[in-house]
Coordinates of C-alpha atoms and ligand atoms in Angstrom, one line a residue:
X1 CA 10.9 3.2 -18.1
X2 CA 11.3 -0.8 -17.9
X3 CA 8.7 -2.8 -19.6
X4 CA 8.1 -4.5 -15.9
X5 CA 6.7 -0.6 -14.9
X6 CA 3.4 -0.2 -13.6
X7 CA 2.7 2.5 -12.8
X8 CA 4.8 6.1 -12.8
X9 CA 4.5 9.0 -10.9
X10 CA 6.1 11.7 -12.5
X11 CA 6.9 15.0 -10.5
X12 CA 3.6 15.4 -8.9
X13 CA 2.6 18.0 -6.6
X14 CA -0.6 18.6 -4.6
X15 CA -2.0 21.1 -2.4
X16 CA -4.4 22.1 -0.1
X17 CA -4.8 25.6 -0.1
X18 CA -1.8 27.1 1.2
X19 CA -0.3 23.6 2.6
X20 CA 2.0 21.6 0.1
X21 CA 1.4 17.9 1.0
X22 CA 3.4 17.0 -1.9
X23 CA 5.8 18.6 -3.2
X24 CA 7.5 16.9 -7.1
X25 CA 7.5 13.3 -6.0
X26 CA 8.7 11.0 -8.1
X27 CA 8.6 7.0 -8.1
X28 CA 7.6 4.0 -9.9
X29 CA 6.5 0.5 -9.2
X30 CA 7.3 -2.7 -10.9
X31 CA 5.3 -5.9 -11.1
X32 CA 6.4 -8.3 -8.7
X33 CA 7.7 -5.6 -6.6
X34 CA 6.9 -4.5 -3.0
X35 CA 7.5 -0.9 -2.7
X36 CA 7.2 0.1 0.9
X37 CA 6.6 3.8 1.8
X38 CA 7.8 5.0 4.6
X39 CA 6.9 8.6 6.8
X40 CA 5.8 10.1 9.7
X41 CA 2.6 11.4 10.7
X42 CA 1.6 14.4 8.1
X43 CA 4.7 13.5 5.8
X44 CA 2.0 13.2 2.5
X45 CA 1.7 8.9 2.6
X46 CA -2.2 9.0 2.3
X47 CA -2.5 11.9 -0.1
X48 CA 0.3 10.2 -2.1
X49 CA -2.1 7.1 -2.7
X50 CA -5.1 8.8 -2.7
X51 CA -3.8 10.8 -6.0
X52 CA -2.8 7.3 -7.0
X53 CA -6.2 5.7 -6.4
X54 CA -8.3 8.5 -7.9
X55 CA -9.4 10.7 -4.5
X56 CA -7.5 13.5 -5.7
X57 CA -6.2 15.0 -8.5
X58 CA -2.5 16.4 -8.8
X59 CA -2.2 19.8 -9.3
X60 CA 1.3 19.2 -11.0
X61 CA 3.1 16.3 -12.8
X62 CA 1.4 13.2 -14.7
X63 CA 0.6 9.5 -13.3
X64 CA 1.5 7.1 -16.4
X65 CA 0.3 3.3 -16.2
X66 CA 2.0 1.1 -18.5
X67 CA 3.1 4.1 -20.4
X68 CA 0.5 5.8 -20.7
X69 CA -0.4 9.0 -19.1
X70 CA -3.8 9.1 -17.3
X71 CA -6.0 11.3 -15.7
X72 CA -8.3 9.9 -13.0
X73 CA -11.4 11.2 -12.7
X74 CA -12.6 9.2 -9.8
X75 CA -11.7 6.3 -7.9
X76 CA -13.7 4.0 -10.2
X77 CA -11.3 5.0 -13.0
X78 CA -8.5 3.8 -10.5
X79 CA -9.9 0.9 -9.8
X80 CA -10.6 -0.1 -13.8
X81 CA -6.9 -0.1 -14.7
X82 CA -6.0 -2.1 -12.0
X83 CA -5.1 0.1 -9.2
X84 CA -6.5 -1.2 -5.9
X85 CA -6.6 0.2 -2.4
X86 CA -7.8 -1.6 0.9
X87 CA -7.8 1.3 3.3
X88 CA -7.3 0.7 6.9
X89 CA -11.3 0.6 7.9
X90 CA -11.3 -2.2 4.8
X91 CA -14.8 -1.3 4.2
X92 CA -16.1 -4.9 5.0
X93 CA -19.3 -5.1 6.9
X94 CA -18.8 -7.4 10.0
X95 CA -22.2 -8.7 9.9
X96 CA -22.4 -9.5 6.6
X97 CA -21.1 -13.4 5.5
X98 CA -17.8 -13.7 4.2
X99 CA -19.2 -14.3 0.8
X100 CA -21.1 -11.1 0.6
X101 CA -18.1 -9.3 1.8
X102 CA -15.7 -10.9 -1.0
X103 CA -18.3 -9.7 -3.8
X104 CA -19.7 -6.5 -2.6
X105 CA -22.8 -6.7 -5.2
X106 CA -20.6 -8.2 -7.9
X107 CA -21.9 -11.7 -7.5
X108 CA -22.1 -14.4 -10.1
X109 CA -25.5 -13.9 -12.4
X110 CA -27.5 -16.9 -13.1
X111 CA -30.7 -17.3 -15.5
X112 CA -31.2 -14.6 -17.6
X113 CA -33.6 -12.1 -18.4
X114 CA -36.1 -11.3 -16.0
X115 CA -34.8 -14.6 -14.0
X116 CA -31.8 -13.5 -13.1
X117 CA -30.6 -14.4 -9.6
X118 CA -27.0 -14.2 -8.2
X119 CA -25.0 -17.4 -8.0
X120 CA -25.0 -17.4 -4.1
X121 CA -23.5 -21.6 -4.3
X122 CA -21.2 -20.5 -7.1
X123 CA -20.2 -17.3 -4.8
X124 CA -20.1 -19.6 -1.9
X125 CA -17.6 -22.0 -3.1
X126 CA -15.3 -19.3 -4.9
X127 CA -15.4 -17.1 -1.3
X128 CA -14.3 -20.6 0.0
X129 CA -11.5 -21.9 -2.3
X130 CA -10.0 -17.9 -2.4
X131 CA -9.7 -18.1 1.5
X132 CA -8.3 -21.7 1.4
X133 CA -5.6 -20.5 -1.4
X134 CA -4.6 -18.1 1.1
X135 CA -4.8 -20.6 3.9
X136 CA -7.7 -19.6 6.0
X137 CA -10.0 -22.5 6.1
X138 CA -13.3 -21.4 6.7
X139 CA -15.9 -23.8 7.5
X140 CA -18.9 -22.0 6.5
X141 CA -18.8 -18.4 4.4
X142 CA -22.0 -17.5 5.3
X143 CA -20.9 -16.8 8.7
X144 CA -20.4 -12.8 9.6
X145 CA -17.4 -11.4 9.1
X146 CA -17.0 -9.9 12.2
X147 CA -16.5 -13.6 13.6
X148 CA -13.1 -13.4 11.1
X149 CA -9.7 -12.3 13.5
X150 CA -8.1 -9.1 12.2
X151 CA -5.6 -10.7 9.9
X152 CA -7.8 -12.7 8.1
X153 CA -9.7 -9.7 7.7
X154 CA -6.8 -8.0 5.9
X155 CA -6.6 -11.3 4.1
X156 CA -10.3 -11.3 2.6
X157 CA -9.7 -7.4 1.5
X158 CA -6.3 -8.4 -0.2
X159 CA -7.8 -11.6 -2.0
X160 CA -11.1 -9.5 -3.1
X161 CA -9.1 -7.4 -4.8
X162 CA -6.7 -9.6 -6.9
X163 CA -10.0 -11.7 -7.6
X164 CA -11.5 -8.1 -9.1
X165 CA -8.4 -7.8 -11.2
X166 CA -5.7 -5.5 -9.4
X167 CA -2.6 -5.1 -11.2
X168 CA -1.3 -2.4 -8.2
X169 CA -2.1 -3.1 -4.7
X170 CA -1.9 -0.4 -2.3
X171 CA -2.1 -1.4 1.1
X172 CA -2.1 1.4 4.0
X173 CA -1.4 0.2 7.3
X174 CA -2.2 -3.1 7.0
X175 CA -0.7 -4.6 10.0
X176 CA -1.0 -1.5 12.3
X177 CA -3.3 -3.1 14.7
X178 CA -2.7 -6.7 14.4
X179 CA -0.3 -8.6 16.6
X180 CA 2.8 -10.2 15.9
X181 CA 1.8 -13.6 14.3
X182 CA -1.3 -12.3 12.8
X183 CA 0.8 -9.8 11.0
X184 CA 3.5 -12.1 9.8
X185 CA 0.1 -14.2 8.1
X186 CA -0.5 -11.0 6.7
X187 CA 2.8 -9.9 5.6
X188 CA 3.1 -13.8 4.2
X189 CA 0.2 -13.3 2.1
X190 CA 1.9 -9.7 0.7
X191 CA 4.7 -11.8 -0.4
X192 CA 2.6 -14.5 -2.0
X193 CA 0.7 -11.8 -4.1
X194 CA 3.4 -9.9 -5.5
X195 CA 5.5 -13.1 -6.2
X196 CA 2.4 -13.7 -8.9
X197 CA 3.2 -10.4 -10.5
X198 CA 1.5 -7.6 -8.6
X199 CA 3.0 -4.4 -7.6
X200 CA 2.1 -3.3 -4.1
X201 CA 2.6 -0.2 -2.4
X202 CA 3.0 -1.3 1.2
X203 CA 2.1 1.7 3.7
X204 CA 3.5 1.2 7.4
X205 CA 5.1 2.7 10.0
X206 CA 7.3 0.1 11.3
X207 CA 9.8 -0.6 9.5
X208 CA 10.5 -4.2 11.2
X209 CA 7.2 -5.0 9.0
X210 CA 8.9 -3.3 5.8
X211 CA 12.1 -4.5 5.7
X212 CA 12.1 -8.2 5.6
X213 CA 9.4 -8.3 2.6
X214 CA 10.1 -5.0 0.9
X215 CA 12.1 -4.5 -2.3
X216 CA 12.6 -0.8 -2.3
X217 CA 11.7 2.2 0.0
X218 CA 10.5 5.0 -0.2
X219 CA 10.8 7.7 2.7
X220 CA 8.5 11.0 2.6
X221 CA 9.5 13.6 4.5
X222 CA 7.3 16.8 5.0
X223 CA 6.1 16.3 1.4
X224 CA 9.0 15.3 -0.7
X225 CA 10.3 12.5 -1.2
X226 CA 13.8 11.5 0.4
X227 CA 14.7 8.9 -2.6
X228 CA 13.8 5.6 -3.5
X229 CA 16.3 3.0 -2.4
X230 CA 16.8 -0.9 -3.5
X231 CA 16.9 -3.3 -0.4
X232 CA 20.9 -3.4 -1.6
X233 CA 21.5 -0.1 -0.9
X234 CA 19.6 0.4 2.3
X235 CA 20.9 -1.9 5.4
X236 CA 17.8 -2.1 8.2
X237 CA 20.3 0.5 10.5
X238 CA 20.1 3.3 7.5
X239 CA 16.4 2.7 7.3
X240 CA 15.5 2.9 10.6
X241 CA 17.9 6.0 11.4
X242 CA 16.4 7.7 8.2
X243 CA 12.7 7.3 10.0
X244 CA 14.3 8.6 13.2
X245 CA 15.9 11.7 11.7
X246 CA 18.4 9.2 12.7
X247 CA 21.0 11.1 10.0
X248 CA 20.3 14.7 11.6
X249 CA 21.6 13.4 14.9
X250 CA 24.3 11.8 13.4
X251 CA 25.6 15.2 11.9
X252 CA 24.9 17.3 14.8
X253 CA 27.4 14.7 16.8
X254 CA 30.3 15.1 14.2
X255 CA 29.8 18.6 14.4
X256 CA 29.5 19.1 17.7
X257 CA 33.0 17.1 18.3
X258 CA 34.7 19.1 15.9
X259 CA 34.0 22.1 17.9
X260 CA 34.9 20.1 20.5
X261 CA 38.5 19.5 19.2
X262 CA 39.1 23.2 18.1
X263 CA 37.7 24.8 21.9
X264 CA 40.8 21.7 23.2
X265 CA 43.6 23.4 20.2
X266 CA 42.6 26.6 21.6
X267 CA 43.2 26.4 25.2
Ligands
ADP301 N1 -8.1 17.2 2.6 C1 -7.1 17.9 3.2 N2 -7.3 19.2 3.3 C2 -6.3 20.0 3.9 N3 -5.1 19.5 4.2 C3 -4.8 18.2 4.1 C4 -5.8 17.3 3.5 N4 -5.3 16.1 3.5 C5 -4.1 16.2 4.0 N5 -3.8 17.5 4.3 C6 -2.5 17.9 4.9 O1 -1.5 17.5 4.0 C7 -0.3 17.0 4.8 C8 0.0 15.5 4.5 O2 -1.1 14.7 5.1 P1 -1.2 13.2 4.9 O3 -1.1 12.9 3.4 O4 -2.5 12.8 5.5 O5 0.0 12.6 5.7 P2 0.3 11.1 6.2 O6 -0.7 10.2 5.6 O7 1.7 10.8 5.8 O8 0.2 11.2 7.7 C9 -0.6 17.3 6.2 O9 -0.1 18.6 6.5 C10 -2.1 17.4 6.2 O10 -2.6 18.2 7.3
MG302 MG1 -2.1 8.9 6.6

Protein backbone atom coordinates (compact mmCIF):
# COMPACT_ATOMS: atom_id res chain seq x y z
CA UNK A 1 0.00 0.00 0.00
CA UNK A 2 1.31 3.66 -0.99
CA UNK A 3 1.25 6.20 1.69
CA UNK A 4 -1.10 8.36 -0.87
CA UNK A 5 -3.85 5.26 -0.12
CA UNK A 6 -7.12 6.02 1.17
CA UNK A 7 -8.92 3.74 1.39
CA UNK A 8 -8.55 -0.34 0.50
CA UNK A 9 -10.91 -2.75 -0.27
CA UNK A 10 -9.52 -5.96 0.30
CA UNK A 11 -11.25 -9.12 -1.26
CA UNK A 12 -14.75 -8.38 -0.23
CA UNK A 13 -17.71 -10.29 -0.86
CA UNK A 14 -21.43 -9.61 -0.17
CA UNK A 15 -24.58 -11.34 -0.52
CA UNK A 16 -28.10 -11.30 -0.50
CA UNK A 17 -29.32 -14.46 0.29
CA UNK A 18 -28.65 -16.76 -2.48
CA UNK A 19 -27.51 -13.71 -4.96
CA UNK A 20 -23.66 -12.80 -4.95
CA UNK A 21 -23.56 -9.01 -5.71
CA UNK A 22 -20.04 -9.09 -5.02
CA UNK A 23 -17.97 -11.52 -5.46
CA UNK A 24 -13.69 -10.85 -3.96
CA UNK A 25 -13.42 -7.29 -5.23
CA UNK A 26 -10.40 -5.68 -4.82
CA UNK A 27 -9.41 -1.84 -5.33
CA UNK A 28 -7.92 1.11 -3.76
CA UNK A 29 -8.18 4.79 -4.01
CA UNK A 30 -5.51 7.44 -3.74
CA UNK A 31 -5.79 11.00 -2.80
CA UNK A 32 -5.95 13.25 -5.57
CA UNK A 33 -7.30 10.49 -7.62
CA UNK A 34 -10.51 10.01 -9.57
CA UNK A 35 -11.43 6.47 -9.72
CA UNK A 36 -14.26 5.97 -11.99
CA UNK A 37 -16.37 2.69 -11.73
CA UNK A 38 -17.81 1.48 -14.44
CA UNK A 39 -20.93 -1.39 -14.91
CA UNK A 40 -24.07 -2.19 -16.22
CA UNK A 41 -27.33 -2.31 -14.57
CA UNK A 42 -27.15 -5.10 -11.62
CA UNK A 43 -23.23 -5.50 -12.07
CA UNK A 44 -22.76 -4.68 -7.89
CA UNK A 45 -21.77 -0.54 -8.40
CA UNK A 46 -24.29 0.57 -5.55
CA UNK A 47 -23.74 -2.30 -3.26
CA UNK A 48 -20.00 -1.73 -3.84
CA UNK A 49 -20.32 1.93 -2.23
CA UNK A 50 -22.87 1.20 0.06
CA UNK A 51 -20.37 -1.39 1.87
CA UNK A 52 -17.96 1.48 1.44
CA UNK A 53 -20.24 4.10 2.96
CA UNK A 54 -21.43 1.93 5.91
CA UNK A 55 -25.18 0.56 4.45
CA UNK A 56 -23.90 -2.76 4.45
CA UNK A 57 -21.60 -4.89 5.89
CA UNK A 58 -19.20 -7.38 3.87
CA UNK A 59 -19.71 -10.68 4.53
CA UNK A 60 -16.02 -11.40 3.39
CA UNK A 61 -12.75 -9.43 3.11
CA UNK A 62 -11.74 -6.14 5.15
CA UNK A 63 -12.10 -2.29 4.14
CA UNK A 64 -8.65 -0.54 5.51
CA UNK A 65 -8.52 3.37 5.60
CA UNK A 66 -5.19 4.71 5.90
CA UNK A 67 -4.04 1.39 7.01
CA UNK A 68 -6.10 0.57 9.12
CA UNK A 69 -8.75 -2.01 8.99
CA UNK A 70 -12.24 -0.90 9.95
CA UNK A 71 -15.56 -2.17 10.53
CA UNK A 72 -18.50 0.22 9.84
CA UNK A 73 -21.24 -0.05 11.87
CA UNK A 74 -23.39 2.53 10.26
CA UNK A 75 -23.15 5.13 7.80
CA UNK A 76 -22.32 7.67 10.50
CA UNK A 77 -19.09 5.71 11.15
CA UNK A 78 -18.54 6.21 7.28
CA UNK A 79 -19.01 9.48 7.29
CA UNK A 80 -16.55 10.27 10.57
CA UNK A 81 -13.48 8.98 8.73
CA UNK A 82 -14.05 10.84 5.85
CA UNK A 83 -16.00 8.84 3.54
CA UNK A 84 -18.77 10.83 1.86
CA UNK A 85 -21.59 9.84 -0.46
CA UNK A 86 -24.07 12.23 -2.34
CA UNK A 87 -26.49 9.75 -3.75
CA UNK A 88 -28.38 10.46 -6.82
CA UNK A 89 -31.76 11.90 -4.84
CA UNK A 90 -28.82 14.31 -3.02
CA UNK A 91 -31.10 14.52 -0.07
CA UNK A 92 -31.43 18.35 -0.35
CA UNK A 93 -34.85 19.70 0.32
CA UNK A 94 -35.93 22.06 -2.65
CA UNK A 95 -37.78 24.35 -0.55
CA UNK A 96 -35.46 24.80 1.98
CA UNK A 97 -32.72 27.95 1.43
CA UNK A 98 -29.47 27.11 0.10
CA UNK A 99 -28.00 27.76 3.47
CA UNK A 100 -30.16 25.32 5.32
CA UNK A 101 -29.40 22.86 2.72
CA UNK A 102 -25.46 23.31 2.92
CA UNK A 103 -25.68 22.71 6.86
CA UNK A 104 -28.36 20.22 7.43
CA UNK A 105 -28.70 21.17 11.28
CA UNK A 106 -24.97 21.61 11.61
CA UNK A 107 -25.07 25.37 11.70
CA UNK A 108 -22.68 27.69 13.37
CA UNK A 109 -23.61 28.10 17.34
CA UNK A 110 -23.64 31.53 18.78
CA UNK A 111 -24.09 32.66 22.64
CA UNK A 112 -23.79 30.00 24.88
CA UNK A 113 -25.73 28.33 27.43
CA UNK A 114 -29.25 28.61 27.43
CA UNK A 115 -28.65 31.45 24.62
CA UNK A 116 -27.62 29.60 22.13
CA UNK A 117 -28.84 30.39 18.57
CA UNK A 118 -27.36 29.27 15.26
CA UNK A 119 -25.18 31.66 13.33
CA UNK A 120 -27.80 32.11 10.49
CA UNK A 121 -25.40 35.52 9.05
CA UNK A 122 -22.28 33.49 9.71
CA UNK A 123 -24.11 30.40 7.84
CA UNK A 124 -25.32 32.81 5.29
CA UNK A 125 -22.03 34.17 4.16
CA UNK A 126 -20.09 30.73 4.32
CA UNK A 127 -23.17 29.07 2.12
CA UNK A 128 -22.27 32.18 -0.08
CA UNK A 129 -18.48 32.27 -0.39
CA UNK A 130 -18.54 28.03 -0.75
CA UNK A 131 -20.93 28.51 -3.89
CA UNK A 132 -18.79 31.48 -5.24
CA UNK A 133 -15.44 29.16 -4.76
CA UNK A 134 -17.14 26.81 -6.97
CA UNK A 135 -18.37 29.54 -9.28
CA UNK A 136 -22.03 29.75 -8.73
CA UNK A 137 -22.80 33.20 -7.71
CA UNK A 138 -25.90 33.21 -5.79
CA UNK A 139 -27.47 36.36 -5.00
CA UNK A 140 -29.36 35.48 -2.02
CA UNK A 141 -28.93 31.90 -0.06
CA UNK A 142 -32.00 32.08 1.50
CA UNK A 143 -33.67 31.46 -1.62
CA UNK A 144 -35.20 27.63 -2.04
CA UNK A 145 -33.17 25.25 -3.46
CA UNK A 146 -35.47 24.08 -5.78
CA UNK A 147 -34.95 27.53 -7.68
CA UNK A 148 -30.94 26.05 -8.06
CA UNK A 149 -30.66 24.15 -11.88
CA UNK A 150 -29.56 20.51 -11.53
CA UNK A 151 -25.88 21.08 -11.77
CA UNK A 152 -25.62 23.43 -9.24
CA UNK A 153 -27.52 21.20 -7.23
CA UNK A 154 -24.81 18.48 -7.55
CA UNK A 155 -22.51 21.34 -6.81
CA UNK A 156 -24.02 22.38 -3.36
CA UNK A 157 -24.00 18.37 -2.39
CA UNK A 158 -20.25 18.09 -3.46
CA UNK A 159 -19.13 21.43 -1.59
CA UNK A 160 -21.25 20.38 1.66
CA UNK A 161 -19.40 17.57 1.87
CA UNK A 162 -15.66 18.71 1.54
CA UNK A 163 -16.88 21.63 3.99
CA UNK A 164 -17.94 18.55 6.52
CA UNK A 165 -14.54 17.14 6.06
CA UNK A 166 -14.58 14.23 3.36
CA UNK A 167 -11.35 12.76 2.63
CA UNK A 168 -13.24 10.11 -0.07
CA UNK A 169 -15.97 11.31 -2.23
CA UNK A 170 -18.17 8.98 -3.74
CA UNK A 171 -20.38 10.29 -6.24
CA UNK A 172 -23.16 7.95 -7.98
CA UNK A 173 -24.41 9.17 -11.04
CA UNK A 174 -23.86 12.54 -10.81
CA UNK A 175 -24.40 13.74 -14.20
CA UNK A 176 -27.02 11.10 -15.23
CA UNK A 177 -29.77 13.57 -15.65
CA UNK A 178 -28.07 16.75 -16.40
CA UNK A 179 -27.35 18.07 -19.88
CA UNK A 180 -24.27 18.52 -21.67
CA UNK A 181 -22.88 21.88 -20.27
CA UNK A 182 -24.43 21.52 -16.92
CA UNK A 183 -22.49 18.26 -16.66
CA UNK A 184 -19.23 19.56 -17.88
CA UNK A 185 -19.70 22.42 -14.67
CA UNK A 186 -20.13 19.40 -12.78
CA UNK A 187 -17.51 17.20 -13.92
CA UNK A 188 -15.24 20.64 -13.74
CA UNK A 189 -15.96 20.92 -10.15
CA UNK A 190 -14.88 16.89 -9.74
CA UNK A 191 -11.61 17.82 -11.13
CA UNK A 192 -11.18 20.85 -8.89
CA UNK A 193 -11.85 18.73 -5.74
CA UNK A 194 -9.65 15.91 -6.21
CA UNK A 195 -6.79 18.27 -7.55
CA UNK A 196 -6.97 19.56 -3.62
CA UNK A 197 -6.28 16.03 -2.42
CA UNK A 198 -9.51 14.10 -2.35
CA UNK A 199 -10.14 10.71 -3.63
CA UNK A 200 -13.49 10.27 -5.43
CA UNK A 201 -15.13 7.36 -6.63
CA UNK A 202 -16.97 8.60 -9.71
CA UNK A 203 -20.14 6.31 -10.45
CA UNK A 204 -21.54 6.69 -14.19
CA UNK A 205 -22.57 5.05 -17.01
CA UNK A 206 -21.17 6.96 -19.80
CA UNK A 207 -18.05 6.65 -20.21
CA UNK A 208 -17.65 9.93 -22.41
CA UNK A 209 -18.19 11.54 -18.72
CA UNK A 210 -15.44 9.07 -17.25
CA UNK A 211 -12.80 9.23 -19.44
CA UNK A 212 -11.68 12.72 -19.92
CA UNK A 213 -11.48 13.38 -15.89
CA UNK A 214 -10.78 9.88 -14.66
CA UNK A 215 -7.45 8.43 -13.48
CA UNK A 216 -8.17 4.82 -13.32
CA UNK A 217 -11.21 2.45 -14.04
CA UNK A 218 -12.74 0.14 -12.65
CA UNK A 219 -15.29 -2.13 -14.64
CA UNK A 220 -17.74 -4.62 -12.54
CA UNK A 221 -19.11 -7.16 -14.21
CA UNK A 222 -21.88 -9.42 -12.69
CA UNK A 223 -20.13 -8.94 -9.35
CA UNK A 224 -16.49 -9.09 -9.90
CA UNK A 225 -14.40 -6.98 -10.73
CA UNK A 226 -12.80 -6.91 -14.38
CA UNK A 227 -9.41 -5.01 -13.11
CA UNK A 228 -8.47 -1.74 -12.36
CA UNK A 229 -6.80 0.02 -15.17
CA UNK A 230 -4.54 3.43 -15.27
CA UNK A 231 -5.85 5.97 -17.96
CA UNK A 232 -2.25 4.73 -19.71
CA UNK A 233 -3.30 1.47 -20.14
CA UNK A 234 -6.79 1.92 -21.19
CA UNK A 235 -7.34 4.01 -24.69
CA UNK A 236 -11.33 5.43 -24.73
CA UNK A 237 -11.93 2.44 -27.67
CA UNK A 238 -10.87 -0.43 -24.93
CA UNK A 239 -13.08 1.27 -22.39
CA UNK A 240 -15.93 1.64 -24.27
CA UNK A 241 -15.75 -2.00 -26.03
CA UNK A 242 -15.17 -3.41 -22.39
CA UNK A 243 -18.78 -1.65 -21.34
CA UNK A 244 -20.16 -3.04 -24.54
CA UNK A 245 -19.00 -6.63 -24.04
CA UNK A 246 -17.24 -5.01 -26.84
CA UNK A 247 -14.18 -7.83 -26.33
CA UNK A 248 -16.83 -10.91 -26.44
CA UNK A 249 -17.74 -9.78 -29.92
CA UNK A 250 -14.41 -9.21 -30.85
CA UNK A 251 -13.53 -13.02 -30.14
CA UNK A 252 -16.57 -14.46 -31.52
CA UNK A 253 -15.47 -12.54 -35.01
CA UNK A 254 -11.84 -14.10 -34.94
CA UNK A 255 -13.33 -17.32 -34.26
CA UNK A 256 -15.89 -17.33 -36.41
CA UNK A 257 -13.28 -16.46 -39.48
CA UNK A 258 -11.11 -19.10 -38.57
CA UNK A 259 -13.88 -21.55 -39.14
CA UNK A 260 -14.32 -19.72 -41.91
CA UNK A 261 -10.92 -20.39 -43.42
CA UNK A 262 -10.75 -24.14 -42.47
CA UNK A 263 -14.78 -24.89 -44.12
CA UNK A 264 -12.61 -22.74 -47.56
CA UNK A 265 -9.18 -25.51 -47.03
CA UNK A 266 -11.74 -28.16 -46.86
CA UNK A 267 -13.71 -27.77 -49.92
N1 LIG B 1 -30.92 -5.25 -0.77
C1 LIG B 1 -30.83 -6.21 -1.70
N2 LIG B 1 -31.45 -7.39 -1.55
C2 LIG B 1 -31.33 -8.38 -2.48
N3 LIG B 1 -30.63 -8.27 -3.60
C3 LIG B 1 -29.99 -7.11 -3.84
C4 LIG B 1 -30.05 -6.01 -2.90
N4 LIG B 1 -29.31 -5.00 -3.40
C5 LIG B 1 -28.81 -5.43 -4.57
N5 LIG B 1 -29.21 -6.69 -4.83
C6 LIG B 1 -28.81 -7.50 -6.01
O1 LIG B 1 -27.40 -7.45 -6.12
C7 LIG B 1 -27.01 -7.33 -7.48
C8 LIG B 1 -26.19 -6.03 -7.68
O2 LIG B 1 -27.06 -4.90 -7.57
P1 LIG B 1 -26.56 -3.39 -7.53
O3 LIG B 1 -25.43 -3.28 -6.58
O4 LIG B 1 -27.74 -2.54 -7.26
O5 LIG B 1 -26.06 -3.16 -9.02
P2 LIG B 1 -25.80 -1.80 -9.84
O6 LIG B 1 -25.82 -0.66 -8.89
O7 LIG B 1 -24.48 -2.00 -10.52
O8 LIG B 1 -26.91 -1.70 -10.85
C9 LIG B 1 -28.28 -7.36 -8.30
O9 LIG B 1 -28.49 -8.71 -8.72
C10 LIG B 1 -29.33 -6.94 -7.32
O10 LIG B 1 -30.59 -7.46 -7.67
MG1 LIG C 1 -27.03 1.09 -8.83
Amino acid sequence: MSEETIVEFNQISKFFGSVIALQEVTMHIKKGEIMCLLGDNGAGKSTLIKTLSGVHKPDKGEIIVEGKKIIFDSPRDALDMGIATVYQDLALVSLMSVTRNFFMGREPIKGFGPFKTFDIEKANSIAAEKMKQIGIDIRDVSQAVGTMSGGERQCLAISRAIYFGAKVLILDEPTSALGVHQASVVLKYIVKAASQGLGVILITHNVHHAYPVGNSFTILSRGRSMGTYSKQKLSREKLLNMMAGGEELDKLEVELKEIDRIGKKNN
